[in-house]
Each structure stands twice: as structure tokens, then as C-alpha cells.
Amino acid sequence: MPGQGGALRGKLVRDRIPEIIRSGGAQPETYTACPEEYRQRLRAKLQEEVAEFLAAEEPKMPEELADVLEVVRALASDLGLPPERLEAIRAQKAAERGGFGGRIVWTGNANQQMDAPTGGVP
């Protein structure tokens, strides 16, 4: 059940976690979040998973990155974006502005401070 006084207790877990807990002999206590709480919890889960990725040692990074991707896909679905549409948006942005494969670090414009107006870049 939701926490008292508007405070959230518990955490959003993957769909099979209750089943896995039951198979271990315990009885999980769960509820289904309303749409507003679900989105709030997905956003918190994204922060959690990104933090885990950033803290991970290199051998564990692929697994943690997959967790980030799972949450991103759930967020996209919650926004009504099918995976193909999300990919199309990503590809369009990459076509217009490029990706990150070039490892380019922007330090500002010549004769301007980095926080000066830059015509919307980056």
C-alpha cells in the first residue's frame, strides 16, 4: 500500500520480482502504482540505475547499462512512445547535431566565456 501522508515507501521493481521472491519462500507485499506514481517512480528508478552504472566497475557496466535502457524503454512506453518512434527521434537528433562518438569536448567559443550566448549550442 502507498505510504502514509503522501510519502512513498517501497520501490519500483521488475515485473517478475514478486514471483522470484515467492519462489524463495517469502511472501512479497506489493501494489500496483497509479499512472502518476508510476511515472514518478520510473524517474526515480532512472536516477537509481544511472547512479549504479556510474559506480560500477567496468566488467559490471554492460549489465548496469542494460538496466538503464530497460527503465528508458519503460519511460518511453509510459509517454506513449513505441521503441521505433524513440529511435527515430534519437536518429533525427543525431543527424541534425551528431552523436557522441567523436569524443568532442566543447570548451567555449573564441573570445567568449563558456556561459555567453551561443546560439542555442549545446
C-alpha positions in Angstrom: 0.0 0.0 0.0 1.2 3.6 -0.5 3.0 5.3 2.3 1.2 7.5 4.8 0.9 11.2 4.3 1.9 11.2 0.7 5.3 9.7 1.4 6.2 6.9 -0.9 7.5 3.7 0.6 8.9 0.7 -1.2 10.5 0.8 -4.7 9.5 0.0 -8.2 10.8 -3.4 -9.2 10.8 -5.5 -12.3 7.6 -7.4 -13.0 9.0 -10.9 -12.1 10.5 -9.9 -8.8 7.4 -10.9 -6.7 7.4 -14.3 -8.4 11.1 -14.7 -7.7 10.6 -13.7 -4.0 7.7 -16.2 -3.7 9.9 -19.0 -5.3 12.4 -18.3 -2.4 9.7 -19.0 0.1 8.8 -15.4 1.1 5.5 -13.6 0.6 6.1 -10.1 -1.1 3.9 -7.2 -0.2 3.1 -5.2 -3.4 0.6 -3.0 -5.0 0.2 -1.5 -8.5 1.1 2.1 -8.8 -1.4 4.6 -10.3 -0.2 6.3 -13.5 1.1 9.4 -11.7 3.0 7.4 -9.1 4.4 5.0 -11.8 5.9 7.9 -13.8 7.4 9.4 -10.6 8.8 6.0 -9.6 10.2 5.4 -13.1 12.0 8.8 -12.9 13.5 7.8 -9.5 14.4 4.4 -10.9 16.2 6.0 -13.8 18.3 8.1 -11.3 19.0 4.9 -9.3 20.1 2.9 -12.3 22.3 5.7 -13.7 23.9 6.0 -10.3 24.6 2.3 -10.2 26.1 2.5 -13.7 28.3 5.4 -12.8 29.5 3.5 -9.7 30.1 0.2 -11.5 33.4 -1.4 -12.2 34.0 -2.0 -15.9 33.0 -5.7 -16.0 29.6 -4.8 -14.5 28.9 -1.8 -16.7 27.1 -3.6 -19.5 24.6 -5.1 -17.1 24.0 -1.8 -15.4 23.7 0.0 -18.7 21.0 -2.6 -19.7 19.1 -1.7 -16.6 19.2 2.0 -17.6 17.9 1.0 -21.0 15.1 -1.0 -19.5 14.0 2.0 -17.5 14.3 4.3 -20.5 12.1 1.9 -22.5 9.5 1.9 -19.7 9.5 5.7 -19.6 9.1 5.9 -23.3 6.2 3.4 -23.2 4.6 5.4 -20.4 4.8 8.5 -22.6 3.2 6.6 -25.4 6.4 6.3 -27.5 6.9 3.0 -29.1 10.6 1.9 -29.4 10.7 2.7 -33.1 9.5 6.2 -32.5 12.0 6.8 -29.7 14.8 5.5 -32.1 13.5 7.8 -34.9 13.7 10.8 -32.5 17.2 9.8 -31.5 18.3 9.3 -35.1 16.9 12.6 -36.1 18.8 14.4 -33.3 22.0 12.5 -34.3 21.5 13.5 -38.0 21.0 17.2 -37.0 23.6 17.5 -34.2 25.7 14.4 -34.4 26.3 11.7 -31.8 29.0 11.4 -29.1 31.3 9.0 -30.9 33.7 11.8 -31.9 34.6 12.4 -28.2 34.4 16.1 -28.8 34.6 18.3 -25.7 33.4 21.9 -26.1 35.2 24.5 -24.0 33.6 27.6 -25.3 33.8 29.9 -28.3 36.9 32.0 -29.2 36.8 35.4 -27.4 33.7 34.4 -25.4 33.1 32.9 -22.0 31.5 29.5 -22.0 28.3 30.8 -20.4 27.9 33.5 -23.0 25.0 33.1 -25.5 25.9 30.5 -28.1 23.0 30.5 -30.4 21.4 27.5 -28.6 24.6 25.3 -28.7 24.9 22.9 -27.0 
